[in-house]
Coordinates of C-alpha atoms in Angstrom, one line a residue:
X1 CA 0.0 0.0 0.0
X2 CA 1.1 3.2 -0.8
X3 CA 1.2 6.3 0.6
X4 CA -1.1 7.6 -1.1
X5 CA -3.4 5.1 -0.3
X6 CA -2.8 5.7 3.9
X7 CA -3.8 9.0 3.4
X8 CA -7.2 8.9 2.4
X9 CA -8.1 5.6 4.6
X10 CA -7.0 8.6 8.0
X11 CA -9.2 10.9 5.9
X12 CA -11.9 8.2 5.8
X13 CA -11.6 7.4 9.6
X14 CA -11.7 11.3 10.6
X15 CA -14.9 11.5 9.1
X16 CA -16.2 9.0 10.4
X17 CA -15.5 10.0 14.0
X18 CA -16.8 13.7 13.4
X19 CA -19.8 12.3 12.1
X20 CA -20.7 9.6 15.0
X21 CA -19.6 12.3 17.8
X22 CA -22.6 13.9 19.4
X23 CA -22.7 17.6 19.5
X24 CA -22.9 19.6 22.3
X25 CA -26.4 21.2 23.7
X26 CA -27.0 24.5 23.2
X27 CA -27.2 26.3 26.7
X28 CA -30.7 26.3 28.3
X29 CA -31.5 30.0 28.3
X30 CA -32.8 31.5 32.0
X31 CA -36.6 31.8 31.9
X32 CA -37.5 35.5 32.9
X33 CA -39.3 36.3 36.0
X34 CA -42.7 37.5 35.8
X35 CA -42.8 40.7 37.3
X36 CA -45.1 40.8 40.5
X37 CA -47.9 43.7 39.8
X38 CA -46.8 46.5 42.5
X39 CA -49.8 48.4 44.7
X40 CA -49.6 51.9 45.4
X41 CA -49.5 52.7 49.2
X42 CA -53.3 53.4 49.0
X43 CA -54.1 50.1 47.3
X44 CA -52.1 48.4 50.1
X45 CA -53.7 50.0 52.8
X46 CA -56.8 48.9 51.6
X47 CA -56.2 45.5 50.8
X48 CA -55.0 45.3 54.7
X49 CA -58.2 46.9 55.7
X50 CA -60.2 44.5 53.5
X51 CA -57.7 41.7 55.8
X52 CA -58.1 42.9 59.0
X53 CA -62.5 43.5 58.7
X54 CA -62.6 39.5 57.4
X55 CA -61.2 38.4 61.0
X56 CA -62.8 40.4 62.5
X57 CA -65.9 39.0 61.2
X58 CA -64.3 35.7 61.4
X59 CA -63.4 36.3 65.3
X60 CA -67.0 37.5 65.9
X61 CA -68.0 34.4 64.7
X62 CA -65.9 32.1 66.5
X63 CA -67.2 34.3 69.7
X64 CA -71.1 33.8 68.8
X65 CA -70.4 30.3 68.6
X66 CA -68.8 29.8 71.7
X67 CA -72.3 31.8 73.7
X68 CA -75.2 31.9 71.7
X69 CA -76.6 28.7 73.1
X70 CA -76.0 29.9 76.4
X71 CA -78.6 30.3 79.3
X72 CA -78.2 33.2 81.2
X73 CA -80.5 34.2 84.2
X74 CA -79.9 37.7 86.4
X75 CA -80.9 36.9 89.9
X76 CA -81.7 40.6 91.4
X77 CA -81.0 41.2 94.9
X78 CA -83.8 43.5 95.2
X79 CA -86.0 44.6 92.0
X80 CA -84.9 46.0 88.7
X81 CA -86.0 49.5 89.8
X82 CA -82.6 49.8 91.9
X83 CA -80.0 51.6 89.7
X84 CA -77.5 49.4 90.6
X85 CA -79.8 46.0 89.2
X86 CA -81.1 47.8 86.4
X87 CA -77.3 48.9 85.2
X88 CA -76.4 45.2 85.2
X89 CA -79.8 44.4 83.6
X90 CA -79.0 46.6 80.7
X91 CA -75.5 44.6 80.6
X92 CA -76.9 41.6 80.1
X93 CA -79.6 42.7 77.3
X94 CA -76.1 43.8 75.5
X95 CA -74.7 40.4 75.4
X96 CA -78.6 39.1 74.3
X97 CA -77.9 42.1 70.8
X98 CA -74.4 41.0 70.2
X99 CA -74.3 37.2 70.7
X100 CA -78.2 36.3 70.6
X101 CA -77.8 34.7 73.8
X102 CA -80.9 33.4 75.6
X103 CA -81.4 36.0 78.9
X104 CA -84.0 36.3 81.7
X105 CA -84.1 37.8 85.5
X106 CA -85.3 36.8 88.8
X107 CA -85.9 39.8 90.8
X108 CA -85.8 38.1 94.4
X109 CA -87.2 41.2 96.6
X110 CA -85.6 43.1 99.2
X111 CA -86.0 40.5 102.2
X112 CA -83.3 38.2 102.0
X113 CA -84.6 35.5 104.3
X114 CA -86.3 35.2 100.8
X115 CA -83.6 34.8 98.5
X116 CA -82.8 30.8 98.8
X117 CA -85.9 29.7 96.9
X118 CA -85.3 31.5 93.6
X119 CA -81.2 30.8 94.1
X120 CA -82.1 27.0 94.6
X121 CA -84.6 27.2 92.1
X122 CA -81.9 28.9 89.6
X123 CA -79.6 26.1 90.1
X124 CA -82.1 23.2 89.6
X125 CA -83.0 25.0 86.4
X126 CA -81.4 24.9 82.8
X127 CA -79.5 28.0 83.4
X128 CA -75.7 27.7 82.2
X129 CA -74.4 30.6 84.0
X130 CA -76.4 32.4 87.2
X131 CA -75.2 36.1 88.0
X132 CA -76.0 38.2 90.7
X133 CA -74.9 40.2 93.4
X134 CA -75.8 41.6 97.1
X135 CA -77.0 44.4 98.0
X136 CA -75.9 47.4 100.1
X137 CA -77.7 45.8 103.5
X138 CA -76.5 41.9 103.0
X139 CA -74.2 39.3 102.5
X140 CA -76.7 36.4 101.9
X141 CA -76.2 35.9 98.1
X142 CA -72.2 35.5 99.0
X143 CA -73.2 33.0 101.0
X144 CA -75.6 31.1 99.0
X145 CA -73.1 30.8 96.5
X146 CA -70.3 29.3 98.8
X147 CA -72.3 26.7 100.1
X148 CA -73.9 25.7 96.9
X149 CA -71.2 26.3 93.9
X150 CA -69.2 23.1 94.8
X151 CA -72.2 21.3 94.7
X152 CA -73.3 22.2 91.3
X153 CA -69.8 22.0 89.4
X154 CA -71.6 21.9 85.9
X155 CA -73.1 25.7 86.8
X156 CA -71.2 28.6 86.4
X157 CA -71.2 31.4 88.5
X158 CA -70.8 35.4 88.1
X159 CA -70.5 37.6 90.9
X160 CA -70.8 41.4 90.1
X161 CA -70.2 43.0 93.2
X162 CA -67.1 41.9 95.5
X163 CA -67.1 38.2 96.7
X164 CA -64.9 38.7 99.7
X165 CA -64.0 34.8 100.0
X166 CA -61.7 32.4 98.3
X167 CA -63.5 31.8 94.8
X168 CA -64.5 28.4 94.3
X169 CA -63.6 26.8 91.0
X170 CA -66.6 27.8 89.0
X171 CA -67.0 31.2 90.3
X172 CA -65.7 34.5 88.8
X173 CA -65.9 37.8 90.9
X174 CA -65.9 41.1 90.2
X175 CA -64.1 44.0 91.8
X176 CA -63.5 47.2 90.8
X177 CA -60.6 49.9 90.7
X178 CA -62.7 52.5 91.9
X179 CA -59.8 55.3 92.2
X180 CA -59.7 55.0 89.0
X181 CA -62.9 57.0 87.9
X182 CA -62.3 59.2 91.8
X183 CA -59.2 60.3 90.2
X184 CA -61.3 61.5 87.1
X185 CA -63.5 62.9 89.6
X186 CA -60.7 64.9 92.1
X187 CA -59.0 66.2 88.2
X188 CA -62.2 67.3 87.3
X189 CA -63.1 69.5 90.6
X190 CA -59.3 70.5 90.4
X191 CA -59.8 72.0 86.4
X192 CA -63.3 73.5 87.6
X193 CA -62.6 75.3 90.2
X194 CA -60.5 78.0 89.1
X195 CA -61.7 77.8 85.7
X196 CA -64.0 80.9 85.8
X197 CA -67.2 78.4 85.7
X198 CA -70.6 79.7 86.8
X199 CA -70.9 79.0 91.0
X200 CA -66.7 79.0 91.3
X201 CA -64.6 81.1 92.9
X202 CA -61.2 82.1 92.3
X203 CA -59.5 79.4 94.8
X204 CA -58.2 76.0 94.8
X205 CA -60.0 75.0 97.2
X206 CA -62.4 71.8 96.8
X207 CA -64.3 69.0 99.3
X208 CA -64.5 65.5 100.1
X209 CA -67.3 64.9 102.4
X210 CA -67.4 60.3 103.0
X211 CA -69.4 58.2 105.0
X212 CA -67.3 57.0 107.3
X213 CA -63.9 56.8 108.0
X214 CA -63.2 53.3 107.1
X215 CA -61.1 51.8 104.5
X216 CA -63.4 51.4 101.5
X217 CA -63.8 55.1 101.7
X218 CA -60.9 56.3 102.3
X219 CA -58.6 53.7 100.2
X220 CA -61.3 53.0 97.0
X221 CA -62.5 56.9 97.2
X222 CA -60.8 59.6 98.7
X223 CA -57.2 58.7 97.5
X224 CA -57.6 59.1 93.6
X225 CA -60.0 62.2 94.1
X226 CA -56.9 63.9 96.2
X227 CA -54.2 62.2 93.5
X228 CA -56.5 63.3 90.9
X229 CA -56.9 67.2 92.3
X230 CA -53.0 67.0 92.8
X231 CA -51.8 65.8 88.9
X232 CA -53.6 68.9 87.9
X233 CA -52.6 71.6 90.3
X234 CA -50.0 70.1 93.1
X235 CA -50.7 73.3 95.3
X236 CA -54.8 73.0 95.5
X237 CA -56.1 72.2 99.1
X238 CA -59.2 69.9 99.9
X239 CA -61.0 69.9 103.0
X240 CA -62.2 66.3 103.8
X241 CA -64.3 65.4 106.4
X242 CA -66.6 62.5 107.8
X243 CA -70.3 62.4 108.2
X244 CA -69.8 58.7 110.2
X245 CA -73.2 57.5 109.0
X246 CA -74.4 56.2 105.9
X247 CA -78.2 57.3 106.1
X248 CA -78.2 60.7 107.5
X249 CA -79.4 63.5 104.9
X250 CA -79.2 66.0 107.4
X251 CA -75.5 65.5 108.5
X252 CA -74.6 65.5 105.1
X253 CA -76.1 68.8 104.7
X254 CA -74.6 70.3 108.0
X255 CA -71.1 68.6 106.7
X256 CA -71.3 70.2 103.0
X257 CA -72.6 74.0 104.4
X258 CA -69.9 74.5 106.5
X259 CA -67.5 73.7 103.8
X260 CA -69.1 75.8 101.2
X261 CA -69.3 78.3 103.8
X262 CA -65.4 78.0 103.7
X263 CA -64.3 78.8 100.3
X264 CA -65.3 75.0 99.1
X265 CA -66.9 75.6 95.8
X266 CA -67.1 71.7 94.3
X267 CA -67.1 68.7 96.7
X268 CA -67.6 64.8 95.9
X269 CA -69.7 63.1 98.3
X270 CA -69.3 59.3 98.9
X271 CA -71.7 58.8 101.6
X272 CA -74.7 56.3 100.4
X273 CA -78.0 58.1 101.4
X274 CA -75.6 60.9 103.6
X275 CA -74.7 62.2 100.3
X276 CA -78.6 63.3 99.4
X277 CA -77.6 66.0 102.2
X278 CA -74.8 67.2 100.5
X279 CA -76.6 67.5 96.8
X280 CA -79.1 69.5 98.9
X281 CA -76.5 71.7 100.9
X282 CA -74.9 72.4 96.9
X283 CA -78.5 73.4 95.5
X284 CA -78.4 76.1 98.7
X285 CA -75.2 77.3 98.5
X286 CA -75.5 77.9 94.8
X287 CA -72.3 75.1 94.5
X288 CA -70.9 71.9 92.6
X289 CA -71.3 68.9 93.9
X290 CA -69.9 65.1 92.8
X291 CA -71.9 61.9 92.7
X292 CA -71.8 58.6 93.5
X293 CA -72.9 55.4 92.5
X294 CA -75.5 55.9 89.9
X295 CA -75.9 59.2 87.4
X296 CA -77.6 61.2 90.4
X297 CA -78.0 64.5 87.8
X298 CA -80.5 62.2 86.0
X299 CA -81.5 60.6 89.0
X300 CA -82.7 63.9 90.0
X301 CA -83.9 65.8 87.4
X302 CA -87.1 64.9 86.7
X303 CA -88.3 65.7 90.4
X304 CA -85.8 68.2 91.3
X305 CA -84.1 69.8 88.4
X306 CA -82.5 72.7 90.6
X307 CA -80.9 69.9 92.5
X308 CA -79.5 68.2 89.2
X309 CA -78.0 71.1 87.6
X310 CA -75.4 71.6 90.8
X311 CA -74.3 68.1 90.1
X312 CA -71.1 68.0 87.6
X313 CA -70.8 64.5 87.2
X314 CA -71.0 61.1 89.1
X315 CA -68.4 58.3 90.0
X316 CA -69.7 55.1 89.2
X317 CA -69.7 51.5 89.3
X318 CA -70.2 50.4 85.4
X319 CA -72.5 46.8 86.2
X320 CA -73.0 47.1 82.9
X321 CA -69.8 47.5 81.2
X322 CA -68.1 45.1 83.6
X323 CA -71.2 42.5 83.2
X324 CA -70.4 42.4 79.1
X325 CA -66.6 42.4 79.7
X326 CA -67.0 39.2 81.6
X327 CA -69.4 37.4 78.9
X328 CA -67.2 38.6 75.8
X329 CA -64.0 36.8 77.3
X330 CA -66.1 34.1 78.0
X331 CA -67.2 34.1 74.2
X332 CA -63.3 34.6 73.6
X333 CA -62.2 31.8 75.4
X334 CA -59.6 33.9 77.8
X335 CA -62.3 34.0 81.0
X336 CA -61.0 32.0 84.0
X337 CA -63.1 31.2 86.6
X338 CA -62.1 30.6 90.3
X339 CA -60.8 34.0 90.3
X340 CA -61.5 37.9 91.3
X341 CA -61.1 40.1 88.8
X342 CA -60.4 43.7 89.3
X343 CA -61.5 46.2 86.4
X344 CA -60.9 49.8 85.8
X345 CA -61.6 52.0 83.1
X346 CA -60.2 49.8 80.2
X347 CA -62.5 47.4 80.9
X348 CA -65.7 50.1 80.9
X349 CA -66.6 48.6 84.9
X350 CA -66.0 52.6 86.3
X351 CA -65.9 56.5 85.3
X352 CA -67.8 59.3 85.8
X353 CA -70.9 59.9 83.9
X354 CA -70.9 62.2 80.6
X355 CA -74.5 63.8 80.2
X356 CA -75.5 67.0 79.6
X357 CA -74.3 68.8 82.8
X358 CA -71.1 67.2 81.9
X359 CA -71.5 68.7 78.4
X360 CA -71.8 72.5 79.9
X361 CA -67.9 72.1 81.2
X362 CA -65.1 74.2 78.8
X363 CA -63.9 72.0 76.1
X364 CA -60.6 72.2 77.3
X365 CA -61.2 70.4 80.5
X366 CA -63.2 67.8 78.6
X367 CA -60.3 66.8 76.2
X368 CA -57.7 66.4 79.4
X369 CA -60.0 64.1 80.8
X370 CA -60.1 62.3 78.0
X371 CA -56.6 62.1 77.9
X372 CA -56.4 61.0 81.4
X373 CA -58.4 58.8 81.1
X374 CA -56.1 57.3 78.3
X375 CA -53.1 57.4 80.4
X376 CA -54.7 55.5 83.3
X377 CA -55.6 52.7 80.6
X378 CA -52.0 53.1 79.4
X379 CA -50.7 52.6 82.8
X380 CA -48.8 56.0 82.6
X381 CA -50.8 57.1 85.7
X382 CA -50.6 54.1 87.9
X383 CA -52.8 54.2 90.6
X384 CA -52.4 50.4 91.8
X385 CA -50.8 51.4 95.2
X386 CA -53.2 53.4 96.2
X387 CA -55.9 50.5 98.1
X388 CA -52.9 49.3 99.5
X389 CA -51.8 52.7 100.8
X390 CA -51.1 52.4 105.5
X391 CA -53.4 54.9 107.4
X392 CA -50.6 57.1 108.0
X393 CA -49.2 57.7 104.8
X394 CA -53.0 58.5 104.3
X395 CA -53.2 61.1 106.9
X396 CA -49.6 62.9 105.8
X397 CA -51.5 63.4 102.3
X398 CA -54.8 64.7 103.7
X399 CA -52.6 67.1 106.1
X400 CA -50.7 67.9 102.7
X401 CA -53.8 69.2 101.4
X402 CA -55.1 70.9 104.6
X403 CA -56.3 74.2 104.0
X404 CA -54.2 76.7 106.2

């Protein structure tokens, strides 16, 4: 063979390899991203608005669930005429609006040698959860309840009014942190009286005419109406005094004249039926005066109007706000029972009324209770040591306050 002929069989065989050799694959190009669509700030708000209202619906829900089957009965110490029953009646008739939940009341009388046939008969009945409370002249429905909750384990209990034992298991009490709304109260007088208002004079000077000198009054009252009159002006002076009886008109009268008499142009009165005195020593001495308990301004007004319009505004015991708090973390599933609970303003269970002698005060002193108010939710006024508080720490501040 020639070379010649080697040539062209390499030739040959170098074909023949580039033709059986497999080519290699074009690169896989990257796929591009689809662009997300953007929202303008607007758009995104309301997308998070159209979020936020679908739980809430969702959460409502869940909460009508958990209580619209539920049995509710109101056993009233008393009748529904009292302000106090009718304020947790109204409560109640709340929770019937928001969850549909099946409500009634038993009002028991005033007697209570009576009260343990409706409270037995409340038990024995399909009622899933009893509430009540006593009243200002007994401690029998505390009792029926401690003797009777353990028994009935399947019942649930709600007491609206201070329970003042250990809290069996299906219990829940109510307290309430009533220098909270006082300290409303003692800002308010502290604003008013040197604001220039109709029936004030030009001093700091304000009253605080209690009942008696016991704790509740002093500890749960007095203290946030003087801490209250002191945020807003640290120099005012308060004269306090005490009637030592609960149902004396005319020593609340003789108590309030000879402070009005005195310079005293606003005083708040926690004295039960003592404080009816005081409302009637304001009226005469052409003065403020503070309630308690109830709105007394409309308590008053249909029968003596003159009487009404002296009364600023009223601390009081929210049965009603505190009652619905109670049943909407039930509905939640955050209650606990076999526990007191203690609620303030954030929980709507105290404040001082807003109606329309309320209404007449400046603007200005309106909007800085309002904000108070806000910063006693907030915790930014604490007030929690103030129950606690010894007697003589008490009696430095009211000699703090002394008028000179």
């Amino acid at each position: 063979m020639n070379r010649r002929q080697w040539i062209v069989i390499v030739l040959i065989v170098c074909l023949l390899a580039m033709g059986c050799s497999t080519p290699a694959p074009e690169a896989t190009p990257k796929p591009t991203p689809t662009p997300m669509p953007t929202m303008s700030p607007e758009e995104e708000a309301a997308e998070l608005a159209r979020i936020e209202a679908e739980l809430e619906v969702q959460k409502l829900q869940e909460k009508k669930d958990r209580v619209q089957d539920l049995k509710i009965v109101f056993l009233v110490p008393g009748t529904l005429e009292h302000p106090f029953n009718s304020m947790a009646y109204q409560g109640l008739q709340q929770v019937e609006a928001e969850y549909g939940t099946t409500i009634a009341y038993v009002e028991m009388g005033d007697n209570p040698k009576n009260w343990e046939k409706d409270f037995m008969a409340a038990i024995e009945a399909d009622w899933d959860i009893i509430v009540t409370l006593n009243n200002l002249s007994s401690n029998k429905m505390t009792e029926l309840v401690s003797m009777n909750a353990s028994l009935y384990p399947d019942k649930r209990f709600i007491f609206l009014a201070g329970y003042g034992q250990e809290v069996p298991p299906n219990v829940v009490a109510i307290n309430y942190n009533m220098n909270e709304a006082t300290f409303l109260a003692g800002a308010c007088a502290a604003m008013v009286t040197t604001s220039g208002m109709p029936l004030t004079n030009e001093q700091p000077l304000i009253g605080f005419v209690g009942g008696m000198s016991i704790y509740v009054i002093k500890n749960q009252f007095m203290l946030g109406y003087i801490q209250g009159a002191k945020y807003i002006n640290d120099d005012i002076k308060i004269m306090v005094s005490y009637t030592e009886n609960f149902g004396n008109k005319s020593l609340g009268e003789k108590h309030a004249a000879k402070q009005y008499s005195s310079g005293v142009d606003i005083i708040f009165q926690a004295a039960g039926a003592t404080g009816y005195g005081v409302i009637n020593a304001a009226a005469a001495a052409d003065r403020y005066v503070i309630g308690v308990d109830n709105d007394q301004a409309e308590e008053l007004e249909a029968e003596y109007p003159e009487k009404a319009a002296h009364i600023l505004t009223s601390v009081v015991r929210k049965y009603d706000g505190a009652l619905f708090w109670v049943i909407d973390q039930y509905a939640a599933d955050t209650l606990e029972f076999g526990r007191e609970y203690r609620l303030g303003i954030a929980e709507n269970a105290v404040g001082i009324t807003k109606n329309s002698y309320y209404d007449l005060l400046d603007d200005e002193i309106k909007a800085q209770l309002v904000d108070i108010e806000s910063k006693i939710v907030s915790k930014e006024i604490n007030l929690d040591n103030l129950e606690g508080m010894e007697d003589a720490m008490i009696e430095s501040l009211v000699e703090s306050v002394k008028p000179e």
